[in-house]
Coordinates of C-alpha atoms in Angstrom, one line a residue:
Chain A
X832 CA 37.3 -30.7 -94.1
X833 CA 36.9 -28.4 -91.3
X834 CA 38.9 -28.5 -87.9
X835 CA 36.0 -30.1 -86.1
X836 CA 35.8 -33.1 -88.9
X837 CA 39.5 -34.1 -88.1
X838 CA 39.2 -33.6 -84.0
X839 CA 36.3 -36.0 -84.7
X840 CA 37.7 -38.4 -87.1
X841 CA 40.7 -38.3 -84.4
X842 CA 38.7 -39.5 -81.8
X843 CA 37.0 -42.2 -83.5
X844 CA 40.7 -43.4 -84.5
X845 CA 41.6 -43.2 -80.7
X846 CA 38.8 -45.3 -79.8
X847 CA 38.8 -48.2 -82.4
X848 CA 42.5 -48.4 -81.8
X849 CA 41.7 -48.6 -77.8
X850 CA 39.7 -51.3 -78.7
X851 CA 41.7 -53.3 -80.4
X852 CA 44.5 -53.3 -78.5
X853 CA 41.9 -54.3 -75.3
X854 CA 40.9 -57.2 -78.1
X855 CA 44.6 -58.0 -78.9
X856 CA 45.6 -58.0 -74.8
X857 CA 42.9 -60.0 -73.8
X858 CA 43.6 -62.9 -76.6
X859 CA 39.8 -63.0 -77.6
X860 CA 39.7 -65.3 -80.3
X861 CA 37.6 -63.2 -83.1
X862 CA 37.2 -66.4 -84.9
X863 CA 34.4 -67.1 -82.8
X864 CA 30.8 -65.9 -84.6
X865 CA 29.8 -63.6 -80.9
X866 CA 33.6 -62.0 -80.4
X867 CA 33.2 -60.9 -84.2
X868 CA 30.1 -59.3 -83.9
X869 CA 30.9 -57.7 -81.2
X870 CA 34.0 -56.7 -82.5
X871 CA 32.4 -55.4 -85.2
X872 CA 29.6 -53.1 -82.9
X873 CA 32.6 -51.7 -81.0
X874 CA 33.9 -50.1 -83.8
X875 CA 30.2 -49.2 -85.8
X876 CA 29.9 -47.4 -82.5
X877 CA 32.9 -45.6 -82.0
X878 CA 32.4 -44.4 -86.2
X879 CA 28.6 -43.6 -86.0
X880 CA 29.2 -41.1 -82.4
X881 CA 32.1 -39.7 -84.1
X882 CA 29.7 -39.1 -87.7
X883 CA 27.0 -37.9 -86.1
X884 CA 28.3 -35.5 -83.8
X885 CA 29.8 -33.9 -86.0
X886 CA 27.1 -33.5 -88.8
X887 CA 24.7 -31.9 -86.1
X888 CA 27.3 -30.2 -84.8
X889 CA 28.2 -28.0 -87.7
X890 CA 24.9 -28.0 -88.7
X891 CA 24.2 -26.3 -85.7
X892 CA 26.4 -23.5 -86.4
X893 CA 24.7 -22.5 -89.7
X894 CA 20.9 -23.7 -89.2
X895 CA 18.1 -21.2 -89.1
X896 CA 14.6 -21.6 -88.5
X897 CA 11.9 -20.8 -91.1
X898 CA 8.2 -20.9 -90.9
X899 CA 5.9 -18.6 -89.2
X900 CA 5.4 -18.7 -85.4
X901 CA 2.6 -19.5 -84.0
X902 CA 0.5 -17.0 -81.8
X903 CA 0.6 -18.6 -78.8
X904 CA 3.6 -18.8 -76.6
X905 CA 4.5 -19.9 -73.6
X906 CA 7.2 -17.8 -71.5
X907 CA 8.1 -15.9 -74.8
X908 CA 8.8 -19.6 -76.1
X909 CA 7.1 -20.2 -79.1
X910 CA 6.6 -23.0 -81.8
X911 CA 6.8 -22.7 -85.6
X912 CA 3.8 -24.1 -87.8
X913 CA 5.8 -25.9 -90.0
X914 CA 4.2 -29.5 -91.6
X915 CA 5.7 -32.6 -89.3
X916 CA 9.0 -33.8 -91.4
X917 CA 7.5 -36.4 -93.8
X918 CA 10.7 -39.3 -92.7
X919 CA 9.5 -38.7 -89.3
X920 CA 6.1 -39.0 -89.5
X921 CA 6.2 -42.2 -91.5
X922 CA 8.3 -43.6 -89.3
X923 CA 5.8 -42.8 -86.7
X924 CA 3.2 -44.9 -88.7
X925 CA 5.2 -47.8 -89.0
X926 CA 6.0 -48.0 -85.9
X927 CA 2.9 -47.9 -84.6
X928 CA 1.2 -50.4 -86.5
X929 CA 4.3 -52.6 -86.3
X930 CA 4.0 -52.2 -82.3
X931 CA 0.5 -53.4 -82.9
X932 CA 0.9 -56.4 -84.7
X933 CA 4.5 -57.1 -82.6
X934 CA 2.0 -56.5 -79.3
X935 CA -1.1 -58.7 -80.1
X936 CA 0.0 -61.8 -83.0
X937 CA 3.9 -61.4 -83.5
X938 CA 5.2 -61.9 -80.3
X939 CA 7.5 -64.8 -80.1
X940 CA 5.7 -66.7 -77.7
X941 CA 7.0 -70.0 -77.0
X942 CA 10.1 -70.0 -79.3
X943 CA 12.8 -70.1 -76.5
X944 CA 13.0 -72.2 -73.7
X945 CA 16.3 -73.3 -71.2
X946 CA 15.2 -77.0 -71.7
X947 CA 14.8 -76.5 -75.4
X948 CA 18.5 -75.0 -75.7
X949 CA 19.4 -77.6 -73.2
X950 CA 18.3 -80.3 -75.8
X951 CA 19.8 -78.4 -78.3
X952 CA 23.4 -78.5 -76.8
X953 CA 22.4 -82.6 -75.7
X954 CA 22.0 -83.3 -79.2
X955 CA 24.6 -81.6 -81.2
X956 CA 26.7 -82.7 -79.1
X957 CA 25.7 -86.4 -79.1
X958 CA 26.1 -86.3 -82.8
X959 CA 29.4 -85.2 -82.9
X960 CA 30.8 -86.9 -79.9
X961 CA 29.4 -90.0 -81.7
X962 CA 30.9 -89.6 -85.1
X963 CA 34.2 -88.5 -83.8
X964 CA 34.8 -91.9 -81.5
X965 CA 32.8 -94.3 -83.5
X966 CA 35.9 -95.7 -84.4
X967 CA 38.2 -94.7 -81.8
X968 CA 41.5 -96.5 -80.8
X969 CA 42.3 -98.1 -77.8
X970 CA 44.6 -95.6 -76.3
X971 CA 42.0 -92.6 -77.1
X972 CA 39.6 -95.1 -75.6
X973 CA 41.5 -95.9 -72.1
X974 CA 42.4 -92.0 -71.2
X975 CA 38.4 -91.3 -72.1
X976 CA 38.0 -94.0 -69.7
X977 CA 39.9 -92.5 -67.4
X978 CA 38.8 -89.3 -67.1
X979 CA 35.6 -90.8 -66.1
X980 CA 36.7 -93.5 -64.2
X981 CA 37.4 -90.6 -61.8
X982 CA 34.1 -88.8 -62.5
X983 CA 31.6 -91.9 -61.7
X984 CA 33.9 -94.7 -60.5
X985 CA 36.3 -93.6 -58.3
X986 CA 34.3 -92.2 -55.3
X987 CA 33.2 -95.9 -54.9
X988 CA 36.5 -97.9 -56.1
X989 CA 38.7 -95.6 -55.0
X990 CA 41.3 -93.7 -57.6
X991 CA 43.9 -96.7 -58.2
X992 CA 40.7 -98.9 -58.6
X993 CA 41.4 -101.1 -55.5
X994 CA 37.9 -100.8 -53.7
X995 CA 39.4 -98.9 -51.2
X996 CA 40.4 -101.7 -49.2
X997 CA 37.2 -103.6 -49.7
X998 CA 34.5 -101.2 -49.3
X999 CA 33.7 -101.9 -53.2
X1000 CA 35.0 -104.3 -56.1
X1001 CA 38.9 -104.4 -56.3
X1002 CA 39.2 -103.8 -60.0
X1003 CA 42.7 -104.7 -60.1
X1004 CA 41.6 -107.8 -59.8
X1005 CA 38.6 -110.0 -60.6
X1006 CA 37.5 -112.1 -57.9
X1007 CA 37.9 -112.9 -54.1
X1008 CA 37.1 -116.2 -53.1
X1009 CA 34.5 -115.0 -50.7
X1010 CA 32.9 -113.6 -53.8
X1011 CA 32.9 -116.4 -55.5
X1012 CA 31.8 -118.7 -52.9
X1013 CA 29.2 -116.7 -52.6
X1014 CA 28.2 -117.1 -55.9
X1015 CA 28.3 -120.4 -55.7
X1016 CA 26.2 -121.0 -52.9
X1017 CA 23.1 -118.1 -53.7
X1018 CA 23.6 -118.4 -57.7
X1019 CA 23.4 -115.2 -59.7
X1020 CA 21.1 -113.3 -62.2
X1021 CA 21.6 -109.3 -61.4
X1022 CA 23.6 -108.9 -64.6
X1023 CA 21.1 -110.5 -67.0
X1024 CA 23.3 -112.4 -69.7
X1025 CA 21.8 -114.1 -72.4
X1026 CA 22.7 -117.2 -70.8
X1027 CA 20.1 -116.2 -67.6
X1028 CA 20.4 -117.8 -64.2
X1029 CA 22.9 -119.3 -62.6
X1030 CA 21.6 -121.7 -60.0
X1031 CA 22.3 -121.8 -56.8
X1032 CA 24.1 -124.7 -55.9
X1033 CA 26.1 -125.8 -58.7
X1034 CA 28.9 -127.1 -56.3
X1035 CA 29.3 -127.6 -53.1
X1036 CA 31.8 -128.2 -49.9
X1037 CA 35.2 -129.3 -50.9
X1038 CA 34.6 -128.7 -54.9
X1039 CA 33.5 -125.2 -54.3
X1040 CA 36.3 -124.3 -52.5
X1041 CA 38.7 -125.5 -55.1
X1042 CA 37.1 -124.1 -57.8
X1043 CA 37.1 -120.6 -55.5
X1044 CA 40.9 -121.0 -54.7
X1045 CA 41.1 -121.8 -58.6
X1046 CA 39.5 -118.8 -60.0
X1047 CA 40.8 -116.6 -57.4
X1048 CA 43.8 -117.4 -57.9
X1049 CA 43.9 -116.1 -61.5
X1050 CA 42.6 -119.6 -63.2
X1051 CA 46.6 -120.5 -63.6
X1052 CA 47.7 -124.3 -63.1
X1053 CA 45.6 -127.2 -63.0
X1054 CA 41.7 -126.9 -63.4
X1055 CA 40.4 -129.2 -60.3
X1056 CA 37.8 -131.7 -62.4
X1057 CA 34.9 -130.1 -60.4
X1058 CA 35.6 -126.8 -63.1
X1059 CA 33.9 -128.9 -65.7
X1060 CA 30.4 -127.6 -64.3
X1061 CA 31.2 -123.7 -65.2
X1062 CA 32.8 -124.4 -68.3
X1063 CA 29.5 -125.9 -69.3
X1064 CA 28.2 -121.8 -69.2
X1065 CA 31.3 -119.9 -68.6
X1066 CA 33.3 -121.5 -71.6
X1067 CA 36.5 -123.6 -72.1
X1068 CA 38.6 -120.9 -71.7
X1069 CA 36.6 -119.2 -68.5
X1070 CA 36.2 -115.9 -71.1
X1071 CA 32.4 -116.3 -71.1
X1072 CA 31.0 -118.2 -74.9
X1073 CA 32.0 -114.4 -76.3
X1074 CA 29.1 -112.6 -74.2
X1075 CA 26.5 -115.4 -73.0
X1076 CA 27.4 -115.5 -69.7
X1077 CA 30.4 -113.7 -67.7
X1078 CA 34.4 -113.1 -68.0
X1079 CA 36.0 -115.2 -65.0
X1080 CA 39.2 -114.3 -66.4
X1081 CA 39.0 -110.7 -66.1
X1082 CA 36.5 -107.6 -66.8
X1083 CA 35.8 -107.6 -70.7
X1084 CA 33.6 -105.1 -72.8
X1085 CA 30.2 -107.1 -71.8
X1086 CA 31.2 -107.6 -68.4
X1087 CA 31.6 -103.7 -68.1
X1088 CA 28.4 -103.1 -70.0
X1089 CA 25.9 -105.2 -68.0
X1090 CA 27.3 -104.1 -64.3
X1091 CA 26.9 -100.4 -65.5
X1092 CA 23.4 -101.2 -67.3
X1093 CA 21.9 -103.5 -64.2
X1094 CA 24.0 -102.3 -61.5
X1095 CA 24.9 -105.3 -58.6
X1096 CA 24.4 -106.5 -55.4
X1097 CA 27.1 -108.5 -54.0
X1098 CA 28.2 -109.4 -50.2
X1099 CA 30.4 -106.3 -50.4
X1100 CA 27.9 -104.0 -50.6
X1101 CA 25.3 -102.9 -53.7
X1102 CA 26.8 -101.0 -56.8
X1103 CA 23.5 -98.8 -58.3
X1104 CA 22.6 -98.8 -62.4
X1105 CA 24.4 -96.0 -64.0
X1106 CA 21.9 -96.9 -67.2
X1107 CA 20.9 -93.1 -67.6
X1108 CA 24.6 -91.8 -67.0
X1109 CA 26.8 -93.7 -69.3
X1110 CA 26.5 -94.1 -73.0
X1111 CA 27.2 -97.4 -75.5
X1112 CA 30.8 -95.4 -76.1
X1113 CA 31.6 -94.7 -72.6
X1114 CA 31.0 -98.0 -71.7
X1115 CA 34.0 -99.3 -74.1
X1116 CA 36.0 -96.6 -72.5
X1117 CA 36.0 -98.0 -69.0
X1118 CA 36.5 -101.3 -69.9
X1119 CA 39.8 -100.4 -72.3
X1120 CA 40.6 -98.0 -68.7
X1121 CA 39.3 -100.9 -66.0
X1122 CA 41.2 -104.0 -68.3
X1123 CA 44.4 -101.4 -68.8
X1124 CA 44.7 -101.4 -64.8
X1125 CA 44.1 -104.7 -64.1
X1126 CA 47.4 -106.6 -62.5
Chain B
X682 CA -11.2 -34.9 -57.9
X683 CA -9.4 -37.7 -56.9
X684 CA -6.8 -37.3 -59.7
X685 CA -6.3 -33.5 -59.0
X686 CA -5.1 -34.3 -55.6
X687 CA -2.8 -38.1 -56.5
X688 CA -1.4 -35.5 -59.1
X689 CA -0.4 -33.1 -56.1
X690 CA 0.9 -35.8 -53.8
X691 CA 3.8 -37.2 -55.3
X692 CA 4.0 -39.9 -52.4
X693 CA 0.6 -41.4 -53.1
X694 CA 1.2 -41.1 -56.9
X695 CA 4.4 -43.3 -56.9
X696 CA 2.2 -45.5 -54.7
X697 CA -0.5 -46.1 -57.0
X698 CA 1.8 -46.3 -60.2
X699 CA 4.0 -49.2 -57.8
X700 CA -0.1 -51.0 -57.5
X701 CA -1.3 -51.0 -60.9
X702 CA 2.8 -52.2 -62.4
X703 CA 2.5 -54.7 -59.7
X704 CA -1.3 -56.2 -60.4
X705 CA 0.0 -56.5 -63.8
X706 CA 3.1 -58.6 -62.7
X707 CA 0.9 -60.6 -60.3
X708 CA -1.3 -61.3 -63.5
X709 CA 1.6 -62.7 -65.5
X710 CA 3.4 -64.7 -62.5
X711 CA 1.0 -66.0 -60.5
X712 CA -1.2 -68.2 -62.8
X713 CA 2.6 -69.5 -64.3
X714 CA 4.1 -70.3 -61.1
X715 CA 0.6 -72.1 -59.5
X716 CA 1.4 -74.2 -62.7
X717 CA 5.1 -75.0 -62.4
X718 CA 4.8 -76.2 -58.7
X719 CA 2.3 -78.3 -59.2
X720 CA 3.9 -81.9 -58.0
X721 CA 5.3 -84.1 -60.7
X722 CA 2.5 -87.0 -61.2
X723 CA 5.2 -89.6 -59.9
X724 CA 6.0 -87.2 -57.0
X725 CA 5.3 -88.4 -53.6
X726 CA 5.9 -87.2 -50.6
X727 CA 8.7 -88.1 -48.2
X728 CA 8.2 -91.1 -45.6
X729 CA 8.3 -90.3 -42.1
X730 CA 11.4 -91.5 -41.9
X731 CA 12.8 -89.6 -44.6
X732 CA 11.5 -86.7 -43.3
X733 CA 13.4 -87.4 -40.1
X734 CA 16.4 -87.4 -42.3
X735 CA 15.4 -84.2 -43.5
X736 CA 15.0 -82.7 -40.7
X737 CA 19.1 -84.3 -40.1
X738 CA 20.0 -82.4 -43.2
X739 CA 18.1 -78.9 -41.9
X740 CA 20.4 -79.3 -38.6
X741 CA 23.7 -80.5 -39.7
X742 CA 23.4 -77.6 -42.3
X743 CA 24.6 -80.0 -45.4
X744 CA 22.4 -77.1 -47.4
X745 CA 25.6 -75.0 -46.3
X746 CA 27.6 -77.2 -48.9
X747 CA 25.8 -78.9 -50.7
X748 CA 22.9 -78.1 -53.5
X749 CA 19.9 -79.9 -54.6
X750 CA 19.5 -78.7 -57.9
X751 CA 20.6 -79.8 -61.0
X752 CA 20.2 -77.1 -63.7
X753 CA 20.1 -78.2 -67.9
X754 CA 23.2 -77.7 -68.7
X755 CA 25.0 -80.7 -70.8
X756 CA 28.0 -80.4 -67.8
X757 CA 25.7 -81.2 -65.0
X758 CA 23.6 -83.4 -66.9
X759 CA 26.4 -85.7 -67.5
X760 CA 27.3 -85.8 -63.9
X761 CA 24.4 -85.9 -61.9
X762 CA 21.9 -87.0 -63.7
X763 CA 18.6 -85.4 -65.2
X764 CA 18.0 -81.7 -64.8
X765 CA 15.7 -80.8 -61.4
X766 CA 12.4 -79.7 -62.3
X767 CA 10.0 -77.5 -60.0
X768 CA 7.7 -80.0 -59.6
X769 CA 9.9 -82.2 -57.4
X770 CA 10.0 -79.8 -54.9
X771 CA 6.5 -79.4 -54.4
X772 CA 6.5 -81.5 -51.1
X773 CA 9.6 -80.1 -49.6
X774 CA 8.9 -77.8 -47.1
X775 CA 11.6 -75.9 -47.2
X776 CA 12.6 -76.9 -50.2
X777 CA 16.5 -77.4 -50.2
X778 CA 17.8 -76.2 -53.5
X779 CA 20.8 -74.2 -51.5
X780 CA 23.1 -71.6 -53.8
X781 CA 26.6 -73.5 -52.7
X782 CA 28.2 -75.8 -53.9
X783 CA 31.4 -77.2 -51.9
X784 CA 30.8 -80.4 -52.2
X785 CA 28.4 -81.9 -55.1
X786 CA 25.0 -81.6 -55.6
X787 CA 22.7 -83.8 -53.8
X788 CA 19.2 -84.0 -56.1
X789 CA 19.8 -87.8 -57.9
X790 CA 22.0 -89.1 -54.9
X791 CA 20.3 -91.9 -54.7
X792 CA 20.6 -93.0 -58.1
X793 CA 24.2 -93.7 -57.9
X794 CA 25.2 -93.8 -54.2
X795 CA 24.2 -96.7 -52.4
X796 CA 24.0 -97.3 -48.2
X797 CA 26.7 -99.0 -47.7
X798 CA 28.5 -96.1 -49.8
X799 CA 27.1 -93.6 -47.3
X800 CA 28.0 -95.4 -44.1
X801 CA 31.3 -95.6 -44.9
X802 CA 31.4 -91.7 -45.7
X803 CA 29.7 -90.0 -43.4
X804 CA 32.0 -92.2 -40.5
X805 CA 35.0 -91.3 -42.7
X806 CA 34.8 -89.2 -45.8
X807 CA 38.3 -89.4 -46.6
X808 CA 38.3 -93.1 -46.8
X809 CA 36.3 -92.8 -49.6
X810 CA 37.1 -89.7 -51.4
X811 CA 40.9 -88.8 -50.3
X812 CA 40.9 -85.4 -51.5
X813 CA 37.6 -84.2 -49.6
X814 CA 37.0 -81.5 -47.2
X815 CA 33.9 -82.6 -45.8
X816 CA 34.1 -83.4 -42.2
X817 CA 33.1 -86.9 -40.4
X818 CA 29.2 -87.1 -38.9
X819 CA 30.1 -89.7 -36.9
X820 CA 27.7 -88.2 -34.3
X821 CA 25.2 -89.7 -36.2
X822 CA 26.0 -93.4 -36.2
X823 CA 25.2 -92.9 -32.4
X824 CA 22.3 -90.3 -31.9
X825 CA 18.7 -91.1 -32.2
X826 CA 16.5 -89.7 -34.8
X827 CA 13.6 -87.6 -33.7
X828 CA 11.2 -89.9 -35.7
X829 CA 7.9 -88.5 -33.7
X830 CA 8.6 -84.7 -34.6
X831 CA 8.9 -86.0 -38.1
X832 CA 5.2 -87.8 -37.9
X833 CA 4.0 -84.6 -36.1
X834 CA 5.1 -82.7 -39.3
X835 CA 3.8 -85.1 -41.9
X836 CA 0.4 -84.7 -40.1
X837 CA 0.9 -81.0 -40.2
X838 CA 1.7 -80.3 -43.8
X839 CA -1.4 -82.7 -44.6
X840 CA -4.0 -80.8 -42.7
X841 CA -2.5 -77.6 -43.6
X842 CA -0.9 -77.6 -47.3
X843 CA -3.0 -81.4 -48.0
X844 CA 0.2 -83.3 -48.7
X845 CA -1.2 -86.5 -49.7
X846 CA -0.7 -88.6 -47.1
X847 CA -2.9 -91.0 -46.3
X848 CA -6.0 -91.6 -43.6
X849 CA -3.9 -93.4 -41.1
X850 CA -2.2 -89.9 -40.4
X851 CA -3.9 -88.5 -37.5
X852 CA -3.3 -86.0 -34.9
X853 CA -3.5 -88.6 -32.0
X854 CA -1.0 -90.4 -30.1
X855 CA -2.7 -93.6 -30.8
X856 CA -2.4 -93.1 -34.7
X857 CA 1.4 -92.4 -34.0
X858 CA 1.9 -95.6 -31.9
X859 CA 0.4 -97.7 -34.9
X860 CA 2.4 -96.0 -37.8
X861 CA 5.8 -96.2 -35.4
X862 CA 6.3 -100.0 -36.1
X863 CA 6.1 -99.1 -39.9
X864 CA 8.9 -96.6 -39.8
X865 CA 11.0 -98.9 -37.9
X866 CA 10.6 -101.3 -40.4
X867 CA 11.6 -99.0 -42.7
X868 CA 15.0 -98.4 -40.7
X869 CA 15.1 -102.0 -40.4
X870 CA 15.7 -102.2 -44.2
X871 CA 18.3 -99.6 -44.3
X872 CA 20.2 -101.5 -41.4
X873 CA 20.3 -104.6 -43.3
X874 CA 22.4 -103.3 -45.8
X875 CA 24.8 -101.6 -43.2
X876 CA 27.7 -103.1 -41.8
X877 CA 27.8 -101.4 -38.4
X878 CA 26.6 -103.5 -35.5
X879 CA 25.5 -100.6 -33.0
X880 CA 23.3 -99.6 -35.5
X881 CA 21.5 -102.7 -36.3
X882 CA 21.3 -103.4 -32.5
X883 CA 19.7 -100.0 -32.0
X884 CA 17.3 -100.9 -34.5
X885 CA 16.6 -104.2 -33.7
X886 CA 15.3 -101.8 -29.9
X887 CA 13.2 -100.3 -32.4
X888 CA 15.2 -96.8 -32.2
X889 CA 16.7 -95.4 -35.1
X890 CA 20.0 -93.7 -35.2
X891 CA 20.2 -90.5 -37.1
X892 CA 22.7 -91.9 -39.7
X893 CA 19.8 -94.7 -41.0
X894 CA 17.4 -91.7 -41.3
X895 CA 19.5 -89.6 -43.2
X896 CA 20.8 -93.0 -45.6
X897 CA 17.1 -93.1 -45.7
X898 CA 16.5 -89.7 -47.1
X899 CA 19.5 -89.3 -49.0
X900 CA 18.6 -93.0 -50.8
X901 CA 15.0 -91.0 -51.6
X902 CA 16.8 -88.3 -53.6
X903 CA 16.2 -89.4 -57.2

């Protein structure tokens, strides 16, 4: 080992220990497939300058040329007539034809696209989002909820879910009595229940307003004998014949489910279908978030 | 001959180099993008009153804000909706992708924002969103829409760029008077579902305030 070997080896040291300590400060995580290779690169690099410069660089020192010169010169410059090294000249070859064939029939036409990673990323995704919260529990369920609540809901029904002081549904609670008068009077078939139209008209004048003031009022106390005609559809215990029709009690899973899938049109204003936005999982979320706030 | 003198003018030799790289690019580009801005087959263009919303969101500078382009990432996806392709821009002269983004983007804003949502905001936008910068356009709820430049233009881009609008768009004064009642009605419909009274009154007069126009145009973003 010469003295150039060991300035050399020295400076390849000197750089794969500057690299690692920029790796170390910047708390890259080398775990990760990209970091590694890259990693790994740095430090090929910094070994292969290091090995290279100093094999030519010695070699330099001793190497002599051999052949004969040529006859011709140019500025007392002249070549020898020695054969073309046999490594080079292969290489030549198979580059050429591997140009050729790369140039006209093995170019990768086609095999990368943005949309195609795009679906890539949808997909994988989807699969493990899907296993992971198939069976998620409620409190995993209500912050997901929540975190979107105030991605897609909130702008409309404001952060604590009050409607922003009626400019949308109150979520906190179910009904007004407007609403439900409303109801009443025009019937209802926006969110598509099994149980299809209600009919306009199912009560009127004095029985319509105590059923309103009953519902609204949380369905507590006495049921005025006009109620009979919802239970009929809405159940004996106003929760909906478990998804035929809708919750008057409050804003269950299928409740959630068919306002985000139809969207609604009330005298408040119209809520649009967030069909394309909001997965089957998602859904279950915001109800477990919207029931969790309810008073 | 020719050669021996490019060969001695380095000027004229760049030149020609810059040509012959450049008809090569224009072989590769041109022919691709012709393709890609073709308009989507359920494309179509704007109405005039959207236009004249349009026209709103050119001079209130929302571009300044707000984008109109959705790019395919799983992130943007999930919050606005599909990704933008170039296709759906092939009516919009300009087109309105914009490089900002302050507030949201803008593309699908009709697929989860409803009138009633936008009249409330653009009197108030804090009412709605408490934590937002953008300011109030309640300008808007009183000035009138220039709904005549906006049938002027869709006659325009027809003749000159054949936007498919149909034979009743002509360059006359008497074609205008006959499609006017058709973009009131148009405002009319955007009215019913708002709450303020001004604004129906106004359109009852058959004027249209620049806040139904740009509902109107924002509801068309989808």
């Amino acid at each position: 080992m010469n003295a150039l070997t060991i300035k050399a080896l020295g400076f390849a040291a000197i750089l794969i220990i500057a690299t690692i300590y920029v790796v170390m400060s910047m708390d890259i995580d080398l775990t990760d497939r990209v970091n590694a290779i890259t990693m790994g690169g740095a430090i090929a690099i910094a070994v292969i300058t290091a090995g290279v410069s100093v094999k030519y660089i010695n070699q330099m020192k001793t190497d002599t040329a051999t052949g004969d010169l040529m006859d011709d010169n140019w500025d007392g410059i002249g070549e020898r007539t020695n054969e073309l090294p046999s490594g080079w000249a292969y290489t030549f070859l198979a580059v050429f034809f591997w140009s050729m064939w790369y140039g006209l029939i093995g170019y990768p036409v086609d095999q990368y696209s943005q949309i195609g990673e795009y679906n890539e990323e949808v997909l994988e995704h989807k699969a493990t989002y899907e296993k992971k919260y198939e069976n998620a529990s409620p409190e995993v369920l209500t912050s997901m909820g929540k975190s979107l609540y105030f991605v897609q809901c909130a702008p409309c029904h404001g952060n604590t879910g009050d409607g922003l002081s009626g400019k949308a549904q109150d979520l906190t609670k179910r009904m007004s009595k407007a609403q439900i008068l409303d109801v009443i009077k025009n019937g209802s078939n926006q969110l598509k229940y099994p149980m299809g139209m209600m009919p306009p008209g199912m009560a009127s004048g004095q029985d319509a307003e105590d059923i309103a003031t009953y519902i609204a009022g949380g369905l507590k106390g006495e049921a005025p004998a006009s109620y009979a005609a919802c239970t009929s559809c809405h159940g004996a215990d106003s929760k909906g014949n478990a998804g035929m029709s809708p919750d008057l009690t409050g804003y269950d899973n299928t409740l959630v489910s068919h306002t985000l899938q139809n969207g609604k049109k009330g005298i408040i204003g119209a809520m649009p279908s967030f069909k394309t936005m909001i997965t089957p999982i998602q859904e279950k979320a915001l109800a477990a978030y919207i029931q969790s706030i309810a008073q | 001959m020719f050669f021996h003198w490019l060969e001695k003018n380095p000027f004229y030799f760049a030149l020609m180099i810059s040509v012959v790289i450049s008809f090569a690019g224009l072989l590769e580009i041109v022919p691709n993008f012709a393709q890609a801005a073709r308009p989507l087959s359920t494309e179509k263009p704007k109405t005039v009153l959207e236009l004249a919303g349009k026209n709103l969101y050119v001079k209130d500078n929302c571009i300044a804000c707000h984008s109109q382009m959705i790019r395919p990432f799983k992130s943007e996806t999930d919050r606005y909706g599909k990704y933008s392709l170039s296709g759906e821009y092939a009516y919009d002269r300009p087109f309105l992708w914009g490089s900002k983004r302050t507030g949201p983007d803008l593309h699908r804003v009709g697929n989860y924002r409803t009138t009633d949502w936008h009249e409330n905001h653009m009197r108030d936008p804090k009412a709605m969103v408490p934590g937002s910068i953008m300011p109030a356009y309640k300008h808007m709820f009183t000035n009138v829409a220039d709904i005549e430049s906006a049938y002027a233009e869709a006659v325009t881009v027809k003749n000159a760029f054949f936007t498919p609008y149909g034979p009743e768009f002509k360059r006359t004064r008497a074609a205008w008077e006959a499609h006017r009642p058709k973009v009131i009605a148009d405002a009319k419909k955007i009215a019913d579902d708002m709450k303020d009274e001004d604004v129906k009154k106004a359109v009852a007069n058959g004027e249209v305030p620049e806040i139904v126009a740009m509902i109107a145009y924002l509801n068309s973003l989808k």
